[in-house]
Protein backbone atom coordinates (compact mmCIF):
# COMPACT_ATOMS: atom_id res chain seq x y z
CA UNK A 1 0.00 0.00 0.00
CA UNK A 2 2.86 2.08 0.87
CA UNK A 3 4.76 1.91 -2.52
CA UNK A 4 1.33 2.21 -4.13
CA UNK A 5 0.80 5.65 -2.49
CA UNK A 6 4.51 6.32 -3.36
CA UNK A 7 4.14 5.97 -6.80
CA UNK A 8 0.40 7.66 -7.38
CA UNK A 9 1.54 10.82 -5.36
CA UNK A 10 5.18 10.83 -6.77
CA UNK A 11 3.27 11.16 -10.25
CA UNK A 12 7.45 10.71 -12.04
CA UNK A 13 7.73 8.83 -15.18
CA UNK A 14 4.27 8.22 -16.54
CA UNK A 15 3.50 10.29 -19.49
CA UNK A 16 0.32 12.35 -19.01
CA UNK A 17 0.79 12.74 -15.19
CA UNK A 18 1.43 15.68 -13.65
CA UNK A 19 2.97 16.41 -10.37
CA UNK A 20 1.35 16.13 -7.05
CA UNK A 21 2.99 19.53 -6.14
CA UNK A 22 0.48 20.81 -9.14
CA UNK A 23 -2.36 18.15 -8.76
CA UNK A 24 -2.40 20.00 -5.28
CA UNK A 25 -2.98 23.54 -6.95
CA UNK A 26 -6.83 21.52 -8.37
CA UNK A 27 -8.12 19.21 -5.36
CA UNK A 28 -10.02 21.10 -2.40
CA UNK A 29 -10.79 24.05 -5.20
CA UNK A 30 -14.84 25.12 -5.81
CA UNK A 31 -15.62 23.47 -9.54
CA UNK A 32 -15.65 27.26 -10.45
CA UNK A 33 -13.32 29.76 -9.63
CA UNK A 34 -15.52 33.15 -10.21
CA UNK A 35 -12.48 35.81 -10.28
CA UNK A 36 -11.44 33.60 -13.18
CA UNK A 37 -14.72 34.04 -14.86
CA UNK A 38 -14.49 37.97 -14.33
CA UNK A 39 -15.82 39.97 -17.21
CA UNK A 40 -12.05 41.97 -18.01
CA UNK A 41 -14.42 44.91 -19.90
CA UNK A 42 -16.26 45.63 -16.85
CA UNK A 43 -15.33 48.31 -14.27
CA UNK A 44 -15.25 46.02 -11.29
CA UNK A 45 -12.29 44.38 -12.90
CA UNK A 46 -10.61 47.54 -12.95
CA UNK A 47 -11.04 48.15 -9.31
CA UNK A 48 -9.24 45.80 -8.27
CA UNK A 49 -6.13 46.78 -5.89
CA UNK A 50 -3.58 45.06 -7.94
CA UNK A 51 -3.30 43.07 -10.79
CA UNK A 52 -0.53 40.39 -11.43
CA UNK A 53 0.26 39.31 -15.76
CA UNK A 54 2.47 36.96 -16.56
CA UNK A 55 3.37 36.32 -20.17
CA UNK A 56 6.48 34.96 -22.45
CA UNK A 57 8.24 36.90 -24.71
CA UNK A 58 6.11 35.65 -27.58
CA UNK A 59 3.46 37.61 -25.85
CA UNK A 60 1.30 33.78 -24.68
CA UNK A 61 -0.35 34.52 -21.66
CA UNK A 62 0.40 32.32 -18.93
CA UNK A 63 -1.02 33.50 -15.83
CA UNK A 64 -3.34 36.17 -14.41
CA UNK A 65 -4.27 37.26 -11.43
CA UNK A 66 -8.12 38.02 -12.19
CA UNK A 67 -10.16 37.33 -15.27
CA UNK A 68 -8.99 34.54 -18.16
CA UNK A 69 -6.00 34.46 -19.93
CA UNK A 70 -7.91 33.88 -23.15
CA UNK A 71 -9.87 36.92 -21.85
CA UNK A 72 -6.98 38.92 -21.77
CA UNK A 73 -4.59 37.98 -24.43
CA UNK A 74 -5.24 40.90 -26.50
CA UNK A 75 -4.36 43.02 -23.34
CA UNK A 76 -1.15 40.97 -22.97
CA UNK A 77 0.18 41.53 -26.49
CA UNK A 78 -0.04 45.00 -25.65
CA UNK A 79 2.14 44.63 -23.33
CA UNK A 80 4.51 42.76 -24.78
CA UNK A 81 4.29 45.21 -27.82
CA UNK A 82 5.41 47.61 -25.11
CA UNK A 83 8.56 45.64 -24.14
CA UNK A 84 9.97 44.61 -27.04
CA UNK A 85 9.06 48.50 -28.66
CA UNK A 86 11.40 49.70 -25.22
CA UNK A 87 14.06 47.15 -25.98
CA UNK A 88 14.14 47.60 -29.88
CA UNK A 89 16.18 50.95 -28.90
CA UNK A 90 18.72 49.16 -26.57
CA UNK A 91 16.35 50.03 -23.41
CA UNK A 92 14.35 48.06 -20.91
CA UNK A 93 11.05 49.48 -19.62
CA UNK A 94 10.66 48.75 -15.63
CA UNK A 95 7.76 51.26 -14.85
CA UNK A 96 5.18 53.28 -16.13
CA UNK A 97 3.18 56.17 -13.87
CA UNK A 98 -0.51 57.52 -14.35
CA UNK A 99 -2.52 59.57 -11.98
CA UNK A 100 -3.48 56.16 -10.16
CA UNK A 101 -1.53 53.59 -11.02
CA UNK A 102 1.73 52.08 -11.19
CA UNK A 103 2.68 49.37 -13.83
CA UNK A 104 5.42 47.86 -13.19
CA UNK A 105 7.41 45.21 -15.35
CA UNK A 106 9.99 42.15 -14.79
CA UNK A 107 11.74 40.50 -17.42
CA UNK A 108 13.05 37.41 -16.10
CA UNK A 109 14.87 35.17 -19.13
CA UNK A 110 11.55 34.37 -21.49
CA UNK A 111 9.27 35.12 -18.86
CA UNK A 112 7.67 38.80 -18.58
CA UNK A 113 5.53 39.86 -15.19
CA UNK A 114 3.42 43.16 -15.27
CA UNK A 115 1.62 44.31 -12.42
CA UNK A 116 -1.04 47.41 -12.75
CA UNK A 117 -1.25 48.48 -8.85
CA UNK A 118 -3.38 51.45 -7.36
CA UNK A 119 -1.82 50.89 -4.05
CA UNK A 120 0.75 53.24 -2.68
CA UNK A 121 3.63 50.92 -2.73
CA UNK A 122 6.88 51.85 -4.12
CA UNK A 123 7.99 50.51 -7.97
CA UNK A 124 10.35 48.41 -5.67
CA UNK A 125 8.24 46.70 -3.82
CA UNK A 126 6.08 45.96 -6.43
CA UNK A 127 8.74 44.40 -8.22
CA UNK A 128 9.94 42.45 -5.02
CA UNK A 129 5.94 40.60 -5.53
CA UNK A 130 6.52 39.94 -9.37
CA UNK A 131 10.31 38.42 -8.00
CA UNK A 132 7.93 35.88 -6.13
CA UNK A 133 5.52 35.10 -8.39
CA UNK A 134 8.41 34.22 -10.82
CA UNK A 135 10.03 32.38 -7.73
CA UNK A 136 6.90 30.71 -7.16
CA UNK A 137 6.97 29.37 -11.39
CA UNK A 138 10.22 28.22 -11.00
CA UNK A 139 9.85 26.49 -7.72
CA UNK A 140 7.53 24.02 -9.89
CA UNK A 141 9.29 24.03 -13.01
CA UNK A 142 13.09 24.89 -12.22
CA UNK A 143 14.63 27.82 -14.20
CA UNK A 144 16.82 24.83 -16.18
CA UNK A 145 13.82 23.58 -17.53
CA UNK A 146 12.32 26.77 -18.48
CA UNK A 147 14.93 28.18 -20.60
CA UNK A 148 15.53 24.84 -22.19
CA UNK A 149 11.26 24.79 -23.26
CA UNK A 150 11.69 28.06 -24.96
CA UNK A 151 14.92 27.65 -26.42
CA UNK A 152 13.38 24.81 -28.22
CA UNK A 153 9.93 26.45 -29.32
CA UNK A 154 9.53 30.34 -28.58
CA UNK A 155 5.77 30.11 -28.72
CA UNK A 156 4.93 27.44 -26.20
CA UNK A 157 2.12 27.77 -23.65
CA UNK A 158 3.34 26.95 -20.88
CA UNK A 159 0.11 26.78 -19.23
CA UNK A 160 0.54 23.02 -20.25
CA UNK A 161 2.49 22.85 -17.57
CA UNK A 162 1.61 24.78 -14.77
CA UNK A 163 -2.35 23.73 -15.14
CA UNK A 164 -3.56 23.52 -11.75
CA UNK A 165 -1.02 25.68 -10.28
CA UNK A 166 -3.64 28.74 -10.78
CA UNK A 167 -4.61 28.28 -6.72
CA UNK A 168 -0.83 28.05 -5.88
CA UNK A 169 0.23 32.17 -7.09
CA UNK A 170 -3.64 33.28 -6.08
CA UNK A 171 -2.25 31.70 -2.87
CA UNK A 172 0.86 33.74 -3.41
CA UNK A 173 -0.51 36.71 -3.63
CA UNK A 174 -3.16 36.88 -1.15
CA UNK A 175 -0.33 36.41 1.22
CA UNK A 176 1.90 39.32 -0.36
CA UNK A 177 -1.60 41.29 0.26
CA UNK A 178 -1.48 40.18 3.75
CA UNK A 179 1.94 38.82 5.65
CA UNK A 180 4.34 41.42 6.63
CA UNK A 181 6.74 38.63 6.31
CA UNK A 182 7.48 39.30 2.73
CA UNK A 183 7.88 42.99 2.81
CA UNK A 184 10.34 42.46 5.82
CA UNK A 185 12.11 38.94 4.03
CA UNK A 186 12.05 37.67 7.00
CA UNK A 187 10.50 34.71 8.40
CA UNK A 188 7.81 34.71 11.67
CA UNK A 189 8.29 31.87 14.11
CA UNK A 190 5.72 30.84 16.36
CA UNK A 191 6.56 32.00 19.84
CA UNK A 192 7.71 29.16 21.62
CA UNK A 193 9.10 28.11 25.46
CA UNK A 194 12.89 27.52 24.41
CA UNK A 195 13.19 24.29 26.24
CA UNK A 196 10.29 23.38 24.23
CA UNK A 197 11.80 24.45 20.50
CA UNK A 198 15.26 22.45 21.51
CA UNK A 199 13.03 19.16 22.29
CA UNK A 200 11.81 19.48 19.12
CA UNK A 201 15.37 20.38 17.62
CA UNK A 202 16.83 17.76 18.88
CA UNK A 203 14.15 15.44 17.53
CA UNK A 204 14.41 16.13 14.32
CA UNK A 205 18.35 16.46 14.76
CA UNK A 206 18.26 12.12 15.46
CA UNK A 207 16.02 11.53 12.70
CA UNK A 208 18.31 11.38 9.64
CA UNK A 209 19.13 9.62 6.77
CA UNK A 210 21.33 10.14 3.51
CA UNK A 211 21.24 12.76 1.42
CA UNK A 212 18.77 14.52 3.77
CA UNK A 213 19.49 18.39 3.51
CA UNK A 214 16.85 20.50 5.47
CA UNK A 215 13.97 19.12 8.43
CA UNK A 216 11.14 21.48 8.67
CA UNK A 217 8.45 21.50 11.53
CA UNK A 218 5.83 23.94 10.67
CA UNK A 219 2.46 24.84 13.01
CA UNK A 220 -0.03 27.16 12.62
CA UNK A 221 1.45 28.14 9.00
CA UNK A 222 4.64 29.65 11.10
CA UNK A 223 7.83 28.11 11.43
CA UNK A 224 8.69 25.79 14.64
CA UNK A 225 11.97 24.94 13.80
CA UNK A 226 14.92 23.91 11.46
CA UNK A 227 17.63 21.59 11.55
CA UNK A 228 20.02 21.93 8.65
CA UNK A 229 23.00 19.74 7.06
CA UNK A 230 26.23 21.63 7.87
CA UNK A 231 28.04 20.96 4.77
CA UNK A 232 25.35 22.19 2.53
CA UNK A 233 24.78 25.39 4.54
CA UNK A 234 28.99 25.97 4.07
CA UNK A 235 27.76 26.72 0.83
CA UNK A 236 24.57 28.71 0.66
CA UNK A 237 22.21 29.55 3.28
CA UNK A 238 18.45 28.78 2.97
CA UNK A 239 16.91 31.91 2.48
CA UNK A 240 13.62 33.39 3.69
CA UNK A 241 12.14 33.68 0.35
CA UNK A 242 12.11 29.83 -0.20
CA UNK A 243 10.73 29.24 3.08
CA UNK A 244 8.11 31.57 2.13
CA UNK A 245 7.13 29.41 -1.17
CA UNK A 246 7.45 26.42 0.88
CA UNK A 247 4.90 27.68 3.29
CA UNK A 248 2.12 28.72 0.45
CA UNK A 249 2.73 25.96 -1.23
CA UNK A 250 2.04 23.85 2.04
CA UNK A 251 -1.03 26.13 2.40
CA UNK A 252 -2.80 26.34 -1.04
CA UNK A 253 -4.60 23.02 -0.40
CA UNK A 254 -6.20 20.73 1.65
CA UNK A 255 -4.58 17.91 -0.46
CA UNK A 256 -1.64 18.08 1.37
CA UNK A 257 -3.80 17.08 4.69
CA UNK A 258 -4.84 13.56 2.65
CA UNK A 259 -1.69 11.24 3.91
CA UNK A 260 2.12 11.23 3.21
CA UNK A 261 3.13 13.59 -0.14
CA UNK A 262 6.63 13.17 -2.33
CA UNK A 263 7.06 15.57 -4.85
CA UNK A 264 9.89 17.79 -6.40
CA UNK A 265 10.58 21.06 -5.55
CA UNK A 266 12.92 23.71 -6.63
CA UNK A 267 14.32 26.23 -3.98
CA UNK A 268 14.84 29.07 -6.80
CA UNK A 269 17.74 31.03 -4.25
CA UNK A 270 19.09 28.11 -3.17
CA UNK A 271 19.26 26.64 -6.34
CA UNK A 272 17.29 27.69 -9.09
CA UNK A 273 17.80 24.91 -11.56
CA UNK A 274 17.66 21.02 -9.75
CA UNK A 275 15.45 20.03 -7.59
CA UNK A 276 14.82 18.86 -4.11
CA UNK A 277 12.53 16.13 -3.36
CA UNK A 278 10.16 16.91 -0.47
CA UNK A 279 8.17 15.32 1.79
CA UNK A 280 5.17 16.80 3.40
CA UNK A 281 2.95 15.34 6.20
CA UNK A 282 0.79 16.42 8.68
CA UNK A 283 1.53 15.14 12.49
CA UNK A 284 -1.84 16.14 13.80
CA UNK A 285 -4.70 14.60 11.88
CA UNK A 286 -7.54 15.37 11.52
CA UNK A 287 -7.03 19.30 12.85
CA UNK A 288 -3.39 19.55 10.42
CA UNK A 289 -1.75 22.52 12.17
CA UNK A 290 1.55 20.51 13.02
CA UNK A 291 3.39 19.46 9.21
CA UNK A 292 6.87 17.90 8.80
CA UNK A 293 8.82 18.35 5.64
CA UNK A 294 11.92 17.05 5.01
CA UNK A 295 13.56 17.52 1.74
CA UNK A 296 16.20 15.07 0.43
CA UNK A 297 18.52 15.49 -3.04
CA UNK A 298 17.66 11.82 -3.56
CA UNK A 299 14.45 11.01 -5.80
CA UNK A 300 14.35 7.38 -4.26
CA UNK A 301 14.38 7.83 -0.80
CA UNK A 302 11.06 8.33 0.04
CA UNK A 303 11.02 5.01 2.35
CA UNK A 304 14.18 6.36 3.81
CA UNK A 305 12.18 9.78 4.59
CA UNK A 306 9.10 8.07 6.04
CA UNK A 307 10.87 6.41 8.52
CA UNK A 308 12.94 9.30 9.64
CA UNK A 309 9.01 11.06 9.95
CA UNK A 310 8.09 7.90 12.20
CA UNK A 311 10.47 8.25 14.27
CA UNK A 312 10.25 12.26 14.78
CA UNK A 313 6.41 10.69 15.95
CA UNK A 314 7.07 8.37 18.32
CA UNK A 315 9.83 10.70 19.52
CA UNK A 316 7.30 13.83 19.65
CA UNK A 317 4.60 11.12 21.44
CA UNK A 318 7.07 10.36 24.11
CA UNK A 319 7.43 14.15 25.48
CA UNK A 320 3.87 15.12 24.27
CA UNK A 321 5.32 17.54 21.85
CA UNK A 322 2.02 17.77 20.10
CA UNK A 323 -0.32 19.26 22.78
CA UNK A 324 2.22 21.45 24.31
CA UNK A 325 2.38 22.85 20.49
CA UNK A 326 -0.88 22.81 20.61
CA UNK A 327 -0.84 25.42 22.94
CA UNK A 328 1.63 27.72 22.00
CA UNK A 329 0.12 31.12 20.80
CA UNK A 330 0.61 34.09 19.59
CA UNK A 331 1.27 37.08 21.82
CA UNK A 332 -0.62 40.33 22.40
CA UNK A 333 1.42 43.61 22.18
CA UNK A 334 -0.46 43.84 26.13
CA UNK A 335 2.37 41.60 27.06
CA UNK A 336 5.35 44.40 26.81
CA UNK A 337 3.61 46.25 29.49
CA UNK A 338 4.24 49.97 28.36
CA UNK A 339 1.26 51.94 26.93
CA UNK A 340 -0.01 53.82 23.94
CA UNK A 341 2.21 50.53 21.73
CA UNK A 342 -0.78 49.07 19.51
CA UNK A 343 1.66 47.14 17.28
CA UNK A 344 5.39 46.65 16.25
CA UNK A 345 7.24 44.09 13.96
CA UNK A 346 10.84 44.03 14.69
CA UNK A 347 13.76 42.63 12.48
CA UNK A 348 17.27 41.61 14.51
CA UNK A 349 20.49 41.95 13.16
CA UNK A 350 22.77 40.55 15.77
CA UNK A 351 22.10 36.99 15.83
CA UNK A 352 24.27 34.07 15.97
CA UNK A 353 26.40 33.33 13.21
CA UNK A 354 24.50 35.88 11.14
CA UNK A 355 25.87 34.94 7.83
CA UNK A 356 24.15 31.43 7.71
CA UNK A 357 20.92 31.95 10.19
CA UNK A 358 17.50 32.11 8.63
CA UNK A 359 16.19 35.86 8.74
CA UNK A 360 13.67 35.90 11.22
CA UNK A 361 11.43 38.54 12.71
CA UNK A 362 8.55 39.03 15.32
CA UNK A 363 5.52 40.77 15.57
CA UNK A 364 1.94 40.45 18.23
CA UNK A 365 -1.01 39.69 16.86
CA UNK A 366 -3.36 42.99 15.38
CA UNK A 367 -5.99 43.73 17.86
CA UNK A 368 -7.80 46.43 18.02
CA UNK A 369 -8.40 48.87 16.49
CA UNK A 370 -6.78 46.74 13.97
CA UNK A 371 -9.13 43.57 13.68
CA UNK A 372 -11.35 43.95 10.50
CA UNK A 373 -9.46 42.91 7.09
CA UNK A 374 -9.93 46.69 6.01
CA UNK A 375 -8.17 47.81 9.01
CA UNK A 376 -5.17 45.39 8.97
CA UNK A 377 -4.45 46.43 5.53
CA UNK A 378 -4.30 50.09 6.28
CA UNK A 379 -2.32 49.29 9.03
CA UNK A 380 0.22 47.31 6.60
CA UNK A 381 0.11 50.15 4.06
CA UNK A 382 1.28 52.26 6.65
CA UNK A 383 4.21 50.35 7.19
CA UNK A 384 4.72 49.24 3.30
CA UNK A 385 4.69 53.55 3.17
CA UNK A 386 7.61 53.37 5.83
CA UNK A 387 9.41 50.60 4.70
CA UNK A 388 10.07 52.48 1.40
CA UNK A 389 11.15 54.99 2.96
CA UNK A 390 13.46 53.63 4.67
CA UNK A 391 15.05 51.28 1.81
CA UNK A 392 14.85 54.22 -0.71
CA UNK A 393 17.26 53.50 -3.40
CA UNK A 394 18.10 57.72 -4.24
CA UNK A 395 17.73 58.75 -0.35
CA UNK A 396 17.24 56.08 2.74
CA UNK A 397 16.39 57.04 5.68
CA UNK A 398 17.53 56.00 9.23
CA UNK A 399 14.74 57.39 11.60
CA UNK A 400 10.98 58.23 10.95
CA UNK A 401 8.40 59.64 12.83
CA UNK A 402 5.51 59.95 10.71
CA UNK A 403 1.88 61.39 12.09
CA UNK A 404 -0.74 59.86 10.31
CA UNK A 405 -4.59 60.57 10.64
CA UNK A 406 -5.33 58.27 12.95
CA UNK A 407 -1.96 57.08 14.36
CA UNK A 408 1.72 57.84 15.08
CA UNK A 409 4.42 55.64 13.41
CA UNK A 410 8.04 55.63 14.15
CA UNK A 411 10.24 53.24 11.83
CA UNK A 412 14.25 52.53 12.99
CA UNK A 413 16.89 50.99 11.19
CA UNK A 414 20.70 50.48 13.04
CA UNK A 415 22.92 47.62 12.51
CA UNK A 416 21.53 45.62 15.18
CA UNK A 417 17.38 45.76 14.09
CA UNK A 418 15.06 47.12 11.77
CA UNK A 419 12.03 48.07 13.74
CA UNK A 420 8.79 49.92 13.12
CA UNK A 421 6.02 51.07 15.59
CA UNK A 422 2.70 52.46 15.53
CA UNK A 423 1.26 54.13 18.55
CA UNK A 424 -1.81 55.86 19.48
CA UNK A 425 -2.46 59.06 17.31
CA UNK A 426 -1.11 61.70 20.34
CA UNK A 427 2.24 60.11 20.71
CA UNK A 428 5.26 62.24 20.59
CA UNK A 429 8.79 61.10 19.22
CA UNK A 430 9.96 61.60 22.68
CA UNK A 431 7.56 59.62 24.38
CA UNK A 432 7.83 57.19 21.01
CA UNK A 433 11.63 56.50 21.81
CA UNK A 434 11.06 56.04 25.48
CA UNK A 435 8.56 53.14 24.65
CA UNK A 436 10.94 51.79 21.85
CA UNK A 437 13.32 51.70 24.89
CA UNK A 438 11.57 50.04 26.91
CA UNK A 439 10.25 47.65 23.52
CA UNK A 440 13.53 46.67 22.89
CA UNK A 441 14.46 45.61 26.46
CA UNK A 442 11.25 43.45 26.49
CA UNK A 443 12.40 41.68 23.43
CA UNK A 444 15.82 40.82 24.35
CA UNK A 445 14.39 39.58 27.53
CA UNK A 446 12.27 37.36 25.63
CA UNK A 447 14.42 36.41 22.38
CA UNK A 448 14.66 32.69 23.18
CA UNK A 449 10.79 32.16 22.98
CA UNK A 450 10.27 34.68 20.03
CA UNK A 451 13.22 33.29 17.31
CA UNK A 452 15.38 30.26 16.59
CA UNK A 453 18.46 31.75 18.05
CA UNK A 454 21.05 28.67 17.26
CA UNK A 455 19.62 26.44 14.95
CA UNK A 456 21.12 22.76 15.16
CA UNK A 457 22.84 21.11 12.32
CA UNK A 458 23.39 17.54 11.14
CA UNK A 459 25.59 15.54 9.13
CA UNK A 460 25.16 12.91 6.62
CA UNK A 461 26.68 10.81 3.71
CA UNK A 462 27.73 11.13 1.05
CA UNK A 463 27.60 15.06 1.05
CA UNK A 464 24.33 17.01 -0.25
CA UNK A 465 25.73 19.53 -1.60
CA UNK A 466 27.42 17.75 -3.86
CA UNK A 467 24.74 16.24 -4.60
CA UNK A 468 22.57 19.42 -5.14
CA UNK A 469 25.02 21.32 -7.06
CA UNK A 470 26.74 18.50 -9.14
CA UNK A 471 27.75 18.19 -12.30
CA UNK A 472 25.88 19.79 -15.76
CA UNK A 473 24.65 15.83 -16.01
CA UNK A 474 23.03 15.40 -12.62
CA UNK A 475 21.27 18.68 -12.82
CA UNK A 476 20.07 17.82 -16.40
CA UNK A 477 19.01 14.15 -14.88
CA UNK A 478 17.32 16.36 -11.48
CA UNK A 479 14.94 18.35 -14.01
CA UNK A 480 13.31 15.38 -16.03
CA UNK A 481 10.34 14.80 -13.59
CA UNK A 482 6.50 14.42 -14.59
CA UNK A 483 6.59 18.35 -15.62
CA UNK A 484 8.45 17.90 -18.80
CA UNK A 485 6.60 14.26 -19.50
CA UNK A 486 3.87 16.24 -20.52
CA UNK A 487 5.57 17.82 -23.57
């Protein structure tokens, strides 16, 4: 039954099949998606916030945030008339500016991302979303494999191969909309009793086997902990960004609650062109808010895997990992104990062995007057207004206190955090620094329960990283899953 399930979820080698990573983008989805069905010549597709285009360079649509891509091809080859009109005298176009909009374009090799935004965003954090939707595309298809499809035929759709992937970037993007985590690139961890997060550590620290290169414990769609391989992270460092695509992805369906999962995936800054081979299974059934995933450079060790994922269970069953999980929460900016603070996300610098830790940051949950979807955004558009500020590329900015209608924001960048405030609307910077004062104090105080401060490492043989970046052949060999069987 076992190899059975191995070889219908694997979905490698049969022609026709897809994989599970994009069979997952289809199962748990309504029979109708109605922003699909949107009529593109009305004028509440136009509202919309933000729209996301993806297209080739032979002007095929491929993806689109709202509305068909049949729907909108015309609009597309407009766009692509636009491009290749910029680039036919020796230019690229990157933005375009009317009274409310920004348009904003990526070229990434054959692939070109628009996005039309009335937000207030800055071009470069627009283009920082497109960089993930393109991460997102290669995550399921490699970049490898990409280039080599359109080398061979400019005009193919590659919709062939990313059908079903449609709920995956919706997924994407909703999140963008909605996690501070990608404006910061940073990752949120759930607050967690230290003693607690180096059980758990430790757990998955035992439970090895070759050519495993990253364990993963995930709850509440934040991260628990990591345990790396040490000679792979010599190399390159996992970087927030994939962790983010490995969390959507592990999101975007309920198909991923069914049993045990083994499919490729491709950590575009880690390594945009092979693939891992994960492994993704909830601990908790039926509730699914604990998941393992362990990802291995081997395409035949999913036995291997599963029984490093029973043991990490009877491991977690014999300290009752589970319900003391279970009740680990988020915290409520009420816990710092200073007043007129209604919410903060904070960034540190100074961690451990900086150069290879995972970017992390913190942040309490919005309460009020912060707890209706329309308020949470304005609240995030506040700080996507000070962020840019901050990281502008013609004049950053250390320190800002900016009074806004109905609150006071102060945003702080040194070499040790990058923090940003928002207080009750009376607030002055005085008063704002003696509460950041008092803020940061709290937080070192409690920096063991809010981040991973040493992750633990393992070793294993023969070395990953060979194995992940080896030679032209491998790589070549790493890329011929059950995407490209369907061409």
């Amino acid at each position: 039954m076992l190899a059975k399930a191995k070889l219908e979820e694997q979905g490698l080698g049969e022609k026709g099949r897809s994989s599970p990573l994009l069979e997952a983008g289809t199962q748990g989805s309504p029979p109708h998606l109605s922003h699909r069905e949107e009529d593109v010549t009305a004028d509440s597709w136009r509202q919309h916030r933000k729209h996301v285009f993806v297209l080739s360079e032979a002007g095929k649509p491929i993806y689109s945030r709202y509305g068909s891509e049949e729907a909108l091809s015309s609009t597309m080859g407009v766009m692509m008339a636009l491009v290749s009109f910029v680039q036919s005298g020796d230019n690229v176009i990157r933005s375009v500016y009317s009274e409310e909009h920004t348009v904003v374009f990526l070229q990434k090799g054959p692939l070109v991302l628009v996005c039309v935004s009335s937000s207030r965003q800055s071009e470069q954090q627009l283009r920082d979303e497109l960089l993930y939707v393109y991460y997102q595309i290669i995550s399921m298809l490699t970049q490898a494999s990409i280039s080599r499809i359109f080398e061979h035929k400019k005009n193919y759709d590659l919709r062939r191969l990313l059908a079903g992937s449609e709920k995956i970037l919706d997924g994407l993007l909703n999140l963008v909309d909605s996690d501070p985590s990608f404006l910061l690139s940073a990752v949120h961890c759930l607050p967690l009793a230290s003693s607690l997060r180096d059980s758990l550590s430790q757990i998955l620290q035992k439970s090895i086997t070759t050519n495993l290169v990253f364990s993963i414990l995930i709850a509440k769609n934040q991260l628990l902990t990591i345990v790396q391989e040490k000679t792979v992270i010599e190399d390159n460092r996992l970087e927030p960004a994939d962790v983010h695509l490995l969390l959507n992805l592990i999101g975007a369906s309920s198909a991923f609650q069914a049993g045990e999962i083994w499919t490729p995936i491709c950590l575009p800054l880690f390594n945009p062109d092979c693939y891992f081979y994960a492994y993704i299974s909830y601990l908790d059934p039926p509730e699914c808010t604990v998941c393992l995933l362990l990802l291995s450079t081997d395409k035949e060790a999913f036995y291997a895997v599963a029984e490093c994922k029973r043991k990490i269970e009877e491991a977690m069953a014999a300290h009752n990992s589970l319900s003391l999980i279970a009740k680990a929460q988020s915290y409520s900016v009420s816990q710092v104990g200073v007043s007129d603070l209604r919410h903060f996300m904070y960034k540190p610098f100074d961690v451990p062995d900086n150069y290879r830790q995972l970017t992390q940051f913190t942040s309490p949950e919005m309460e009020a007057p912060y707890s209706s979807e329309e308020e949470k955004m304005r609240l995030l558009d506040l700080y996507r207004y000070m962020h840019s500020r901050i990281h502008s590329s013609s004049r950053p900015l250390k320190l800002i206190y900016h009074v806004a209608e109905r609150e006071t924001l102060l945003a702080w960048v040194t070499s040790k955090f990058e923090l940003y405030t928002c207080f009750s609307p009376l607030v002055t910077k005085a008063c704002a620094i003696t509460v950041i004062t008092k803020l940061l104090r709290w937080i070192k105080k409690e920096e063991d329960r809010l981040f991973i401060r040493y992750p633990p490492k393992y070793s294993t043989t023969p070395n990953p990283s060979k194995s992940s970046r080896s030679s032209k052949s491998d790589q070549q060999d790493s890329t011929d899953n059950g995407f490209l069987s369907l061409l």
